[in-house]
Amino acid sequence: MDLSLSTRTVGDRTIVEVGGEIDVYTAPKLREQLVELVNDGSYHLVVDMEGVDFLDSTGLGVLVGGLKRVRAHEGSLRLVCNQERILKIFRITGLTKVFPIHSSVDEAVAATD
Amino acid sequence: MATVELLFSALPEHVRTARLVAAAVARRAGVDEAVLDEVRLAVGEACTRAVGLHMSNGVDSPVKVSLIEDEKKFSIEVGDEAPHPRFSLPGGGRGPRPAGGGRVEAEGALLPGARDEIPEPVADEDEGDGEMGLAVISGLVDDVEVSADENGGVIRMSWPTTPEPVLP
């Protein structure tokens, strides 16, 4: 199992669909993707984590890094996740207060606050 | 000796292997299915931290994972050989050990001798230094002990293997 990444745009939002395992080995690929998007001017990101089987603190660090990058451009980074085992990691680390977490891509795209 | 011991080169691509092996041995030892995700995550965090310590300190030796099956618990020890100078005491002695046989509450007892350095939950940078990994472990595992000295460190974690029966 490796990491899969695909992107698409919906209006002014860029959806990053992530699949597989995000860990110390694969997280750099996700970071490269987020950095590339921000460098190309995509500042409103929705990271769809429904296909993620495993996430660790390295992956969390990359998401936090992505959030900092978009915020530097007054952008946003929203997460889509319904998996309890993934949500638990965000809760343990207090990151549920940092990331807007949505139950669907449609909801994340529609969110404006 | 440990039920299963795993030595792997301190490279990120091998951490997944350690997770898979640990989860397989834990399942066989009778750790509850619902807890296996936590075992997988905790051992992954511990190995990630050890790999980072070896790489940043230029340590060539492998990371060691010991999986130990006892009658009522399943234990994992992840050992690194990176120097931890902040844990060394004057005279080179080991850090203080918790009283009472080594079982400690995770919160507040993490990193004995370095309580002021308990990590903030949010990483400052993309590249964590393993401290957020420790925060995840302490949030996940009830029975965890972290020790380290100038010769290396060990994270010990355990889970019960005989859960209380749930009555209808």
mmCIF file of C-alpha atoms in Angstrom, chain A residues 57-103:
data_model
loop_
_atom_site.group_PDB
_atom_site.id
_atom_site.type_symbol
_atom_site.label_atom_id
_atom_site.label_comp_id
_atom_site.label_asym_id
_atom_site.label_seq_id
_atom_site.Cartn_x
_atom_site.Cartn_y
_atom_site.Cartn_z
ATOM 1 C CA SER A 57 1.962 12.324 13.270
ATOM 2 C CA THR A 58 4.215 12.844 10.250
ATOM 3 C CA GLY A 59 1.103 13.174 8.109
ATOM 4 C CA LEU A 60 -0.423 15.543 10.645
ATOM 5 C CA GLY A 61 2.728 17.655 10.450
ATOM 6 C CA VAL A 62 2.410 17.889 6.674
ATOM 7 C CA LEU A 63 -1.236 18.959 6.926
ATOM 8 C CA VAL A 64 -0.309 21.603 9.521
ATOM 9 C CA GLY A 65 2.442 22.789 7.181
ATOM 10 C CA GLY A 66 -0.074 23.006 4.335
ATOM 11 C CA LEU A 67 -2.443 24.995 6.517
ATOM 12 C CA LYS A 68 0.309 27.472 7.343
ATOM 13 C CA ARG A 69 1.158 27.880 3.678
ATOM 14 C CA VAL A 70 -2.404 28.621 2.546
ATOM 15 C CA ARG A 71 -3.003 30.919 5.492
ATOM 16 C CA ALA A 72 0.019 32.959 4.438
ATOM 17 C CA HIS A 73 -2.069 33.724 1.321
ATOM 18 C CA GLU A 74 -5.320 34.152 3.267
ATOM 19 C CA GLY A 75 -6.422 30.787 1.983
ATOM 20 C CA SER A 76 -8.022 27.775 3.636
ATOM 21 C CA LEU A 77 -7.374 24.068 4.121
ATOM 22 C CA ARG A 78 -10.360 21.906 4.895
ATOM 23 C CA LEU A 79 -10.432 18.199 5.567
ATOM 24 C CA VAL A 80 -13.035 15.626 4.603
ATOM 25 C CA CYS A 81 -13.045 12.656 6.942
ATOM 26 C CA ASN A 82 -15.644 10.343 8.448
ATOM 27 C CA GLN A 83 -13.365 7.566 9.631
ATOM 28 C CA GLU A 84 -13.331 7.292 13.393
ATOM 29 C CA ARG A 85 -9.798 5.874 13.588
ATOM 30 C CA ILE A 86 -8.434 8.836 11.624
ATOM 31 C CA LEU A 87 -10.544 11.418 13.475
ATOM 32 C CA LYS A 88 -9.251 10.032 16.759
ATOM 33 C CA ILE A 89 -5.703 11.102 15.882
ATOM 34 C CA PHE A 90 -6.878 14.656 15.225
ATOM 35 C CA ARG A 91 -8.672 14.660 18.579
ATOM 36 C CA ILE A 92 -5.695 13.301 20.532
ATOM 37 C CA THR A 93 -3.437 16.016 19.176
ATOM 38 C CA GLY A 94 -5.942 18.824 19.558
ATOM 39 C CA LEU A 95 -5.995 19.420 15.808
ATOM 40 C CA THR A 96 -9.783 19.212 15.550
ATOM 41 C CA LYS A 97 -9.635 22.805 16.772
ATOM 42 C CA VAL A 98 -7.207 23.758 14.034
ATOM 43 C CA PHE A 99 -8.721 22.118 10.940
ATOM 44 C CA PRO A 100 -12.297 22.467 9.721
ATOM 45 C CA ILE A 101 -13.334 18.803 9.271
ATOM 46 C CA HIS A 102 -16.285 18.051 7.002
ATOM 47 C CA SER A 103 -18.268 14.917 6.304
#
